XYZ file of C-alpha atoms in Angstrom:
491
model
C 94.026 -102.529 -32.605
C 90.288 -103.090 -33.039
C 89.103 -104.204 -36.436
C 86.312 -102.281 -38.128
C 83.030 -103.646 -36.929
C 80.922 -103.643 -40.049
C 78.728 -106.563 -39.113
C 76.516 -108.326 -41.607
C 74.735 -106.309 -44.222
C 71.854 -107.647 -46.300
C 71.668 -107.161 -50.067
C 68.818 -104.599 -49.923
C 70.707 -102.656 -47.252
C 73.838 -102.680 -49.386
C 71.924 -101.329 -52.366
C 70.450 -98.598 -50.169
C 73.924 -97.775 -48.884
C 75.192 -97.587 -52.472
C 72.350 -95.172 -53.263
C 73.379 -92.981 -50.325
C 77.040 -92.946 -51.360
C 76.152 -92.219 -54.991
C 73.845 -89.378 -53.920
C 76.635 -87.895 -51.831
C 78.961 -88.057 -54.834
C 76.286 -86.485 -57.037
C 75.879 -83.545 -54.643
C 79.626 -82.942 -54.604
C 79.993 -83.016 -58.394
C 76.835 -80.996 -58.964
C 78.100 -78.326 -56.602
C 81.339 -78.076 -58.514
C 79.640 -77.555 -61.897
C 76.281 -75.945 -61.128
C 77.913 -72.740 -59.870
C 79.852 -72.060 -63.093
C 76.729 -71.170 -65.093
C 75.466 -68.802 -62.373
C 78.705 -66.813 -62.009
C 77.567 -63.743 -63.990
C 74.376 -63.469 -61.915
C 76.337 -63.855 -58.651
C 78.779 -61.152 -59.742
C 76.020 -58.702 -60.616
C 74.038 -59.306 -57.432
C 76.834 -59.313 -54.833
C 79.239 -56.914 -56.529
C 82.220 -59.241 -56.978
C 85.266 -57.905 -58.786
C 86.425 -60.070 -61.727
C 89.367 -61.359 -59.670
C 87.254 -61.872 -56.561
C 84.651 -63.837 -58.505
C 87.156 -66.634 -59.164
C 87.198 -67.352 -55.437
C 83.630 -68.631 -55.606
C 85.211 -71.629 -57.357
C 88.712 -71.528 -55.876
C 87.632 -71.462 -52.205
C 85.727 -74.712 -52.713
C 88.477 -76.331 -54.765
C 91.273 -75.479 -52.310
C 89.396 -76.760 -49.248
C 88.168 -79.873 -51.032
C 91.454 -80.876 -52.632
C 93.681 -80.202 -49.632
C 91.599 -82.056 -47.029
C 90.747 -85.276 -48.885
C 93.822 -87.238 -47.832
C 93.505 -86.196 -44.193
C 89.774 -86.939 -44.124
C 90.289 -90.367 -45.695
C 92.831 -91.429 -43.080
C 90.808 -90.006 -40.185
C 87.836 -91.968 -41.508
C 89.881 -95.174 -41.135
C 90.808 -94.182 -37.580
C 87.533 -92.857 -36.140
C 85.024 -94.616 -38.414
C 84.031 -93.947 -42.015
C 80.315 -93.677 -41.254
C 80.969 -90.935 -38.696
C 83.127 -89.052 -41.195
C 80.525 -89.352 -43.970
C 77.695 -88.129 -41.724
C 79.738 -85.222 -40.358
C 80.847 -84.172 -43.834
C 77.330 -84.330 -45.278
C 76.013 -82.287 -42.345
C 78.667 -79.592 -42.780
C 78.091 -79.456 -46.530
C 74.315 -79.080 -46.104
C 74.650 -76.335 -43.477
C 77.211 -74.502 -45.618
C 74.816 -74.690 -48.600
C 72.211 -72.828 -46.552
C 74.805 -70.183 -45.644
C 75.796 -69.831 -49.320
C 72.169 -69.456 -50.397
C 71.477 -66.597 -47.981
C 74.858 -64.871 -48.497
C 74.489 -61.136 -49.008
C 78.170 -60.247 -49.439
C 81.196 -61.672 -51.274
C 83.000 -62.543 -48.036
C 80.113 -64.623 -46.680
C 79.698 -66.529 -49.948
C 83.423 -67.307 -50.185
C 83.453 -68.516 -46.553
C 80.409 -70.694 -47.242
C 82.050 -72.154 -50.336
C 85.157 -73.007 -48.292
C 82.976 -74.803 -45.727
C 81.195 -76.649 -48.536
C 84.610 -77.847 -49.687
C 85.446 -79.040 -46.165
C 82.187 -80.997 -45.915
C 82.558 -82.458 -49.400
C 86.105 -83.606 -48.614
C 84.987 -85.365 -45.429
C 82.126 -87.214 -47.131
C 83.850 -87.960 -50.455
C 87.113 -89.167 -48.944
C 85.523 -92.198 -47.270
C 82.817 -93.058 -49.802
C 84.893 -95.499 -51.849
C 86.306 -96.967 -48.652
C 82.781 -97.777 -47.467
C 81.803 -99.110 -50.882
C 84.667 -101.604 -51.252
C 84.078 -103.023 -47.768
C 80.370 -103.512 -48.558
C 80.870 -105.134 -51.968
C 83.668 -107.704 -51.786
C 82.859 -110.098 -54.658
C 84.634 -108.936 -57.855
C 81.542 -108.809 -60.096
C 79.260 -107.017 -57.619
C 82.052 -104.623 -56.662
C 82.541 -103.771 -60.336
C 78.819 -103.052 -60.683
C 78.792 -100.887 -57.542
C 81.827 -98.905 -58.689
C 80.192 -98.436 -62.107
C 77.109 -96.895 -60.459
C 79.294 -94.701 -58.257
C 81.433 -93.583 -61.206
C 78.392 -92.820 -63.327
C 76.968 -90.399 -60.778
C 80.224 -88.499 -60.774
C 80.548 -88.404 -64.563
C 76.914 -87.470 -65.180
C 76.775 -84.926 -62.374
C 78.885 -82.389 -64.234
C 76.549 -82.304 -67.244
C 73.438 -82.302 -65.072
C 74.904 -79.442 -63.048
C 75.410 -77.270 -66.097
C 71.795 -77.774 -67.185
C 70.382 -77.374 -63.671
C 72.473 -74.272 -63.012
C 71.147 -72.534 -66.101
C 67.533 -73.517 -65.449
C 67.546 -72.566 -61.744
C 69.317 -69.260 -62.347
C 67.018 -68.282 -65.224
C 63.758 -69.474 -63.622
C 64.451 -68.404 -60.012
C 67.675 -66.797 -58.733
C 71.279 -67.913 -58.290
C 70.549 -68.580 -54.586
C 68.612 -71.710 -55.542
C 71.688 -73.470 -56.893
C 72.651 -73.761 -53.216
C 69.189 -74.159 -51.689
C 68.596 -77.254 -53.842
C 71.214 -79.052 -51.727
C 69.153 -78.709 -48.536
C 66.459 -81.377 -49.138
C 68.990 -83.688 -50.820
C 71.467 -83.332 -47.965
C 68.811 -83.836 -45.283
C 67.453 -86.950 -47.006
C 70.981 -88.327 -47.449
C 71.690 -87.900 -43.734
C 68.471 -89.619 -42.678
C 68.956 -92.604 -44.959
C 72.697 -92.858 -44.231
C 72.029 -93.201 -40.496
C 70.136 -96.422 -41.220
C 71.790 -97.742 -44.372
C 75.534 -97.312 -43.835
C 77.245 -100.030 -41.789
C 78.460 -99.011 -38.343
C 82.231 -99.101 -37.881
C 84.387 -98.048 -34.953
C 87.491 -97.420 -37.000
C 90.918 -98.880 -36.282
C 91.713 -96.336 -33.556
C 94.784 -94.160 -33.167
C 97.175 -96.864 -32.063
C 99.319 -96.743 -28.974
C 102.328 -94.818 -30.154
C 103.739 -91.707 -28.573
C 103.756 -89.481 -31.643
C 102.324 -85.976 -31.472
C 98.600 -85.875 -31.594
C 95.321 -86.229 -29.817
C 94.289 -89.416 -28.103
C 96.825 -92.165 -28.524
C 99.207 -91.045 -31.206
C 97.327 -89.267 -34.026
C 99.943 -87.644 -36.263
C 98.920 -83.997 -35.993
C 102.266 -82.774 -37.333
C 101.848 -84.931 -40.421
C 98.276 -83.695 -40.829
C 99.409 -80.071 -40.707
C 102.210 -80.721 -43.208
C 100.083 -82.502 -45.808
C 97.092 -80.180 -45.501
C 99.155 -76.996 -45.706
C 101.273 -78.456 -48.527
C 98.264 -79.426 -50.622
C 96.466 -76.164 -49.877
C 99.528 -74.103 -50.852
C 100.094 -76.148 -54.005
C 96.503 -75.992 -55.185
C 96.381 -72.248 -54.468
C 99.531 -71.746 -56.552
C 98.074 -73.772 -59.419
C 94.680 -72.049 -59.537
C 96.402 -68.626 -59.591
C 98.688 -69.453 -62.525
C 96.291 -67.781 -64.950
C 96.530 -64.520 -62.973
C 100.263 -64.463 -62.166
C 101.829 -66.646 -64.865
C 103.602 -69.995 -64.626
C 107.083 -68.488 -64.380
C 106.275 -65.727 -61.886
C 107.929 -65.409 -58.474
C 104.476 -65.894 -56.906
C 103.887 -69.242 -58.640
C 107.433 -70.585 -58.316
C 107.783 -69.492 -54.689
C 104.517 -71.040 -53.568
C 105.208 -74.145 -55.638
C 108.580 -74.597 -53.944
C 106.991 -74.099 -50.517
C 104.295 -76.671 -51.314
C 106.905 -79.220 -52.444
C 108.954 -78.620 -49.283
C 105.915 -79.145 -47.061
C 104.908 -82.336 -48.892
C 108.500 -83.638 -48.765
C 108.482 -82.969 -45.037
C 105.231 -84.910 -44.783
C 106.718 -87.944 -46.547
C 109.804 -87.872 -44.312
C 107.532 -87.632 -41.283
C 105.443 -90.600 -42.445
C 108.547 -92.739 -42.920
C 109.782 -92.055 -39.368
C 106.758 -91.682 -37.090
C 105.308 -94.647 -35.200
C 101.706 -93.820 -36.136
C 101.762 -92.284 -39.620
C 98.756 -90.495 -41.020
C 99.507 -92.086 -44.408
C 101.399 -95.370 -44.067
C 103.786 -95.336 -47.025
C 103.158 -99.051 -47.550
C 100.111 -98.075 -49.607
C 102.379 -96.602 -52.292
C 104.248 -99.909 -52.661
C 101.272 -101.257 -54.569
C 101.748 -100.783 -58.313
C 97.952 -100.758 -58.678
C 97.478 -97.903 -56.198
C 100.436 -95.797 -57.337
C 99.897 -96.375 -61.056
C 96.137 -95.792 -60.956
C 96.575 -92.483 -59.164
C 99.159 -91.252 -61.678
C 96.925 -92.273 -64.582
C 93.944 -90.556 -63.003
C 95.833 -87.286 -62.470
C 96.857 -87.191 -66.133
C 93.422 -88.236 -67.389
C 91.464 -85.731 -65.309
C 93.844 -82.887 -66.230
C 93.340 -83.690 -69.921
C 89.578 -84.058 -69.715
C 89.153 -80.633 -68.126
C 89.535 -79.388 -71.700
C 86.501 -81.444 -72.677
C 84.225 -80.570 -69.756
C 84.962 -76.840 -69.548
C 86.555 -75.685 -72.798
C 83.945 -77.391 -74.983
C 81.274 -75.541 -72.997
C 83.134 -72.255 -73.569
C 83.493 -73.045 -77.271
C 79.760 -73.701 -77.572
C 78.901 -70.400 -75.893
C 81.628 -68.023 -77.073
C 82.163 -69.329 -80.602
C 78.864 -70.957 -81.608
C 76.658 -68.617 -79.551
C 74.818 -71.223 -77.437
C 73.024 -70.169 -74.257
C 73.673 -71.708 -70.839
C 70.810 -74.199 -70.986
C 71.540 -75.022 -74.666
C 75.146 -75.774 -73.749
C 74.107 -78.202 -71.055
C 71.675 -79.930 -73.400
C 74.323 -80.127 -76.125
C 76.600 -82.008 -73.725
C 73.902 -84.361 -72.450
C 74.652 -87.054 -75.076
C 78.094 -87.413 -73.478
C 76.504 -87.951 -70.063
C 74.020 -90.405 -71.591
C 76.634 -92.619 -73.252
C 78.890 -92.478 -70.189
C 75.939 -93.626 -68.099
C 74.943 -96.359 -70.517
C 78.466 -97.761 -70.643
C 79.134 -97.383 -66.904
C 75.885 -98.991 -65.828
C 75.285 -101.351 -68.731
C 78.529 -102.945 -69.861
C 81.598 -101.829 -67.889
C 81.180 -104.330 -65.030
C 80.712 -107.230 -67.444
C 83.697 -106.191 -69.540
C 85.877 -105.834 -66.436
C 84.794 -109.278 -65.212
C 85.624 -110.838 -68.582
C 88.757 -108.959 -69.696
C 90.129 -107.388 -66.507
C 90.451 -103.785 -65.346
C 93.657 -103.041 -67.273
C 92.300 -104.019 -70.698
C 89.084 -102.072 -70.177
C 91.052 -99.051 -68.922
C 93.335 -99.039 -71.969
C 90.337 -99.243 -74.298
C 88.606 -96.370 -72.521
C 91.672 -94.108 -72.616
C 92.175 -94.871 -76.324
C 88.594 -93.707 -76.990
C 89.251 -90.523 -75.004
C 92.351 -89.847 -77.115
C 89.939 -89.895 -80.048
C 87.665 -87.375 -78.295
C 90.358 -84.730 -77.820
C 92.029 -85.591 -81.117
C 88.818 -84.797 -83.005
C 88.401 -81.565 -81.039
C 91.796 -80.302 -82.259
C 90.146 -79.997 -85.700
C 86.758 -78.527 -84.710
C 85.991 -75.569 -87.036
C 84.794 -72.049 -86.223
C 81.469 -72.670 -87.965
C 80.806 -76.178 -86.692
C 77.794 -78.356 -87.303
C 76.688 -80.049 -84.101
C 75.577 -83.242 -85.868
C 78.787 -83.813 -87.827
C 81.507 -82.059 -85.796
C 80.419 -82.396 -82.168
C 77.990 -85.299 -81.770
C 80.668 -87.920 -82.683
C 82.870 -86.384 -79.978
C 80.058 -86.669 -77.418
C 79.502 -90.315 -78.330
C 83.200 -91.209 -78.061
C 83.060 -89.867 -74.495
C 81.696 -93.334 -73.686
C 85.362 -94.122 -73.141
C 85.122 -92.331 -69.810
C 82.422 -94.799 -68.792
C 84.933 -97.586 -69.404
C 88.042 -95.928 -68.002
C 86.799 -94.520 -64.691
C 85.214 -97.683 -63.192
C 88.245 -99.758 -64.224
C 90.653 -97.169 -62.829
C 88.706 -96.928 -59.566
C 88.781 -100.704 -59.159
C 92.536 -100.757 -59.712
C 93.161 -97.917 -57.265
C 91.158 -99.621 -54.514
C 92.344 -103.183 -55.203
C 95.773 -102.583 -53.724
C 94.535 -101.430 -50.297
C 93.522 -103.724 -47.459
C 90.391 -103.017 -45.419
C 92.196 -101.002 -42.746
C 93.521 -98.602 -45.405
C 90.384 -98.388 -47.579
C 89.545 -94.867 -46.419
C 93.105 -93.707 -47.054
C 93.100 -95.225 -50.544
C 89.749 -93.544 -51.226
C 91.036 -90.185 -49.999
C 94.238 -90.525 -52.025
C 92.290 -91.370 -55.192
C 90.026 -88.346 -54.726
C 93.023 -86.134 -53.929
C 94.827 -86.963 -57.170
C 91.552 -86.306 -58.994
C 91.349 -82.805 -57.542
C 95.027 -82.094 -58.190
C 94.569 -83.202 -61.791
C 91.520 -80.977 -62.121
C 93.370 -77.980 -60.674
C 96.308 -78.558 -63.026
C 93.969 -78.890 -65.984
C 92.147 -75.681 -65.075
C 95.359 -73.711 -64.645
C 97.565 -75.047 -67.425
C 95.106 -75.680 -70.259
C 93.078 -72.509 -69.742
C 96.300 -70.459 -69.589
C 97.587 -72.043 -72.802
C 94.257 -71.405 -74.529
C 94.142 -67.778 -73.359
C 97.758 -67.133 -74.402
C 97.225 -68.607 -77.856
C 93.994 -66.667 -78.293
C 95.776 -63.457 -77.317
C 98.551 -63.989 -79.842
C 96.074 -64.750 -82.633
C 94.019 -61.674 -81.750
C 97.172 -59.523 -81.825
C 97.897 -60.941 -85.283
C 94.536 -59.625 -86.497
C 92.482 -62.826 -86.492
C 88.709 -62.508 -85.884
C 87.566 -63.144 -82.305
C 85.847 -66.469 -83.029
C 88.828 -67.758 -84.972
C 91.268 -66.649 -82.254
C 89.207 -68.368 -79.538
C 88.982 -71.561 -81.572
C 92.751 -71.526 -82.131
C 93.291 -71.234 -78.380
C 90.972 -74.154 -77.703
C 92.733 -76.223 -80.388
C 96.042 -75.840 -78.531
C 94.470 -76.889 -75.220
C 92.851 -79.929 -76.855
C 96.188 -80.919 -78.420
C 97.999 -80.717 -75.073
C 95.155 -82.686 -73.486
C 95.595 -85.353 -76.165
C 99.270 -85.558 -75.253
C 98.449 -86.014 -71.560
C 96.076 -88.857 -72.419
C 98.753 -90.561 -74.519
C 101.120 -90.387 -71.539
C 98.349 -91.816 -69.327
C 97.891 -94.635 -71.852
C 101.611 -95.391 -71.703
C 101.689 -95.428 -67.896
C 98.625 -97.672 -67.743
C 100.147 -100.098 -70.246
C 103.541 -100.361 -68.533
C 102.842 -99.867 -64.812
C 99.417 -101.445 -64.334
C 100.284 -105.066 -64.980
C 97.538 -107.653 -65.435
C 96.521 -109.362 -62.210
C 97.784 -112.893 -61.716
C 96.030 -116.143 -61.164
C 93.266 -115.126 -58.792
C 91.647 -112.512 -61.011
C 91.581 -108.825 -61.787
C 90.086 -107.676 -58.507
C 92.555 -109.530 -56.283
C 93.667 -107.550 -53.270
C 97.372 -107.147 -53.059
C 99.147 -107.994 -49.854
C 101.371 -105.178 -48.637
C 104.076 -105.328 -46.048
C 103.745 -102.986 -43.120
């Protein structure tokens, strides 16, 4: 089995490669948030029904979340650089198609293709990063930069979406990706290290070439796609409906079949050895819980600002910019040094504790809130995300060897998307149900909405407390050779 041929990479080239990977992450996150502000304009222009409009988001989310694991493993096999370039190219072309879409069907198809391209590029990004930066301190700094672009992208997207839609048209939220995508491709061709991948092995399992596990790929992709579809439709059908329970059972059966297949086939798509690492398994569980909880901060706070306090789209983005600023300052300024001194686990626990404070304060936010006294402290405590995400990313990648780096990257991104989908479905449904009951009881609209958001924030706080418990008990401190030690896993 050929080893990845990364060759030698100079420090300036590595920094350029990090810039390319961070830009790719920024495009992906921006695309997920920038469209939310433009939804009313898209609906009015293309004639979407209220139910159909949700597919502008769902089509992207389903494709992205369901293909990450597959794309990460294929990146290990055929080469991560090839996968990143192909994904960025597909995403850029799909952005052009979305920008010129003149009907709902074309826009939904373009959004699905954007999700495919984003999955291909995002799934291997961390895998490339950890093979470029191997020293613990420089890896921590690189992961901090990478994490910051993801955390800040959501806030930037909300501001950019409002500005572009108001100043030009909704089409430009997609056209803006074209120069960024083209520049990313050109620089990536030169900056990213060449790698041939590990190849498909020599087994006789079903698949192309020499043993690629096509059956496993079909099982995991269809299982994730079915599960994410069921989750994002909970708000429409209800958690206890036959639609939700039936699709959920089908998704679990497909994923169980995938795990059985991986345990038995000679050339598994996802070698189960990766889950034997406490760092990998624990970090992914913590991330799923954390991301699900923090959906209530990213989305529901924006809805509270607009629907209760009467902020406009651009004002909402600006109001949330302090959160992006402190996350960036902590991620880029202090997280790497703190991780080097105290270890990933300690920094992660501190960050999650701060995030518990964020959602805990939001459970008490009043109907007539003052931004300076009621919301600004919340935005500043969001600095905890700048501590938690880099530390969590380091832990998730520390348990994978170089041959499995793409798989570990894809798995980490997959649990992020599953957590996001669960947060969207469960917390928004709880908020809407609580708001409906308060409205039926005769409460004013603003008070009913705030009561619904309070419930979602309280449940989010609970999820973060569970994440804190898992991190404290499962993610043990590294032993003698330091917090970023790679764990050896048996085949």
